[in-house]
Amino acid sequence: QAVRRWFLTGSVAAITIVGSIYGAGLKSKHEFKQEKQRIMEATPEEKLAQLETVRAELVLQKNQMDRKLQQVKARIAEKEQKEQQK
């Protein structure tokens, strides 16, 4: 009796988990299709605005990476100077 109860509880939990994962996958796929269709139906002005937004984000990322690169180069140069002074 106890084994049957544990088996039934485990089965219900497994079914619930699998159903949740499957449902989330369906929702993601549906949202992706909607976004794709929205992009395809966008006017040229809307597409241009989206591209400009993406470009601005990429330029910001590039500037951040350049700043980090300069900091790393400065630390390397500083280390080399300290080693040469020894």
mmCIF file of C-alpha atoms in Angstrom:
data_model
loop_
_atom_site.group_PDB
_atom_site.id
_atom_site.type_symbol
_atom_site.label_atom_id
_atom_site.label_comp_id
_atom_site.label_asym_id
_atom_site.label_seq_id
_atom_site.Cartn_x
_atom_site.Cartn_y
_atom_site.Cartn_z
ATOM 1 C CA GLN A 1 0.000 0.000 0.000
ATOM 2 C CA ALA A 2 2.783 2.440 0.927
ATOM 3 C CA VAL A 3 4.781 1.536 -2.181
ATOM 4 C CA ARG A 4 1.763 2.190 -4.359
ATOM 5 C CA ARG A 5 1.229 5.582 -2.717
ATOM 6 C CA TRP A 6 4.900 6.578 -3.254
ATOM 7 C CA PHE A 7 4.756 5.394 -6.850
ATOM 8 C CA LEU A 8 1.579 7.380 -7.507
ATOM 9 C CA THR A 9 3.023 10.503 -5.863
ATOM 10 C CA GLY A 10 6.224 10.243 -7.909
ATOM 11 C CA SER A 11 4.268 9.693 -11.104
ATOM 12 C CA VAL A 12 2.080 12.736 -10.531
ATOM 13 C CA ALA A 13 5.134 14.874 -9.764
ATOM 14 C CA ALA A 14 6.928 13.651 -12.903
ATOM 15 C CA ILE A 15 3.895 14.317 -15.086
ATOM 16 C CA THR A 16 3.543 17.815 -13.611
ATOM 17 C CA ILE A 17 7.208 18.635 -14.213
ATOM 18 C CA VAL A 18 7.184 17.323 -17.788
ATOM 19 C CA GLY A 19 3.960 19.211 -18.507
ATOM 20 C CA SER A 20 5.408 22.454 -17.166
ATOM 21 C CA ILE A 21 8.547 22.125 -19.261
ATOM 22 C CA TYR A 22 6.586 21.218 -22.386
ATOM 23 C CA GLY A 23 4.164 24.119 -21.856
ATOM 24 C CA ALA A 24 7.022 26.572 -21.366
ATOM 25 C CA GLY A 25 8.600 25.331 -24.597
ATOM 26 C CA LEU A 26 5.353 25.821 -26.493
ATOM 27 C CA LYS A 27 4.957 29.324 -25.089
ATOM 28 C CA SER A 28 8.518 30.254 -26.049
ATOM 29 C CA LYS A 29 8.032 28.925 -29.558
ATOM 30 C CA HIS A 30 4.757 30.839 -29.918
ATOM 31 C CA GLU A 31 6.342 34.078 -28.678
ATOM 32 C CA PHE A 32 9.255 33.597 -31.082
ATOM 33 C CA LYS A 33 6.848 33.162 -33.998
ATOM 34 C CA GLN A 34 4.923 36.286 -32.990
ATOM 35 C CA GLU A 35 8.122 38.340 -32.710
ATOM 36 C CA LYS A 36 9.331 37.052 -36.071
ATOM 37 C CA GLN A 37 6.016 37.932 -37.710
ATOM 38 C CA ARG A 38 6.032 41.389 -36.082
ATOM 39 C CA ILE A 39 9.508 42.026 -37.477
ATOM 40 C CA MET A 40 8.518 40.794 -40.934
ATOM 41 C CA GLU A 41 5.469 43.071 -40.977
ATOM 42 C CA ALA A 42 7.351 46.118 -39.698
ATOM 43 C CA THR A 43 7.537 49.171 -41.905
ATOM 44 C CA PRO A 44 10.940 50.278 -43.191
ATOM 45 C CA GLU A 45 10.921 53.142 -40.678
ATOM 46 C CA GLU A 46 10.306 50.718 -37.803
ATOM 47 C CA LYS A 47 13.044 48.401 -39.057
ATOM 48 C CA LEU A 48 15.426 51.333 -39.303
ATOM 49 C CA ALA A 49 14.576 52.425 -35.759
ATOM 50 C CA GLN A 50 15.181 48.878 -34.480
ATOM 51 C CA LEU A 51 18.513 48.695 -36.274
ATOM 52 C CA GLU A 52 19.557 52.070 -34.872
ATOM 53 C CA THR A 53 18.697 50.884 -31.366
ATOM 54 C CA VAL A 54 20.732 47.718 -31.838
ATOM 55 C CA ARG A 55 23.613 49.759 -33.268
ATOM 56 C CA ALA A 56 23.570 52.098 -30.280
ATOM 57 C CA GLU A 57 23.720 49.125 -27.898
ATOM 58 C CA LEU A 58 26.601 47.597 -29.848
ATOM 59 C CA VAL A 59 28.529 50.884 -29.880
ATOM 60 C CA LEU A 60 28.053 51.137 -26.113
ATOM 61 C CA GLN A 61 29.377 47.585 -25.668
ATOM 62 C CA LYS A 62 32.337 48.367 -27.922
ATOM 63 C CA ASN A 63 33.195 51.463 -25.911
ATOM 64 C CA GLN A 64 33.043 49.479 -22.671
ATOM 65 C CA MET A 65 35.290 46.763 -24.113
ATOM 66 C CA ASP A 66 37.760 49.367 -25.420
ATOM 67 C CA ARG A 67 37.909 50.986 -21.983
ATOM 68 C CA LYS A 68 38.553 47.613 -20.316
ATOM 69 C CA LEU A 69 41.219 46.791 -22.890
ATOM 70 C CA GLN A 70 42.977 50.091 -22.211
ATOM 71 C CA GLN A 71 42.899 49.372 -18.473
ATOM 72 C CA VAL A 72 44.433 45.932 -19.009
ATOM 73 C CA LYS A 73 47.130 47.359 -21.273
ATOM 74 C CA ALA A 74 47.920 50.029 -18.678
ATOM 75 C CA ARG A 75 48.264 47.394 -15.935
ATOM 76 C CA ILE A 76 50.538 45.281 -18.132
ATOM 77 C CA ALA A 77 52.719 48.290 -18.939
ATOM 78 C CA GLU A 78 52.868 49.214 -15.249
ATOM 79 C CA LYS A 79 53.915 45.663 -14.337
ATOM 80 C CA GLU A 80 56.630 45.698 -16.987
ATOM 81 C CA GLN A 81 57.956 49.019 -15.677
ATOM 82 C CA LYS A 82 58.130 47.656 -12.129
ATOM 83 C CA GLU A 83 59.975 44.556 -13.350
ATOM 84 C CA GLN A 84 62.463 46.658 -15.313
ATOM 85 C CA GLN A 85 63.178 48.832 -12.287
ATOM 86 C CA LYS A 86 64.200 45.800 -10.232
#
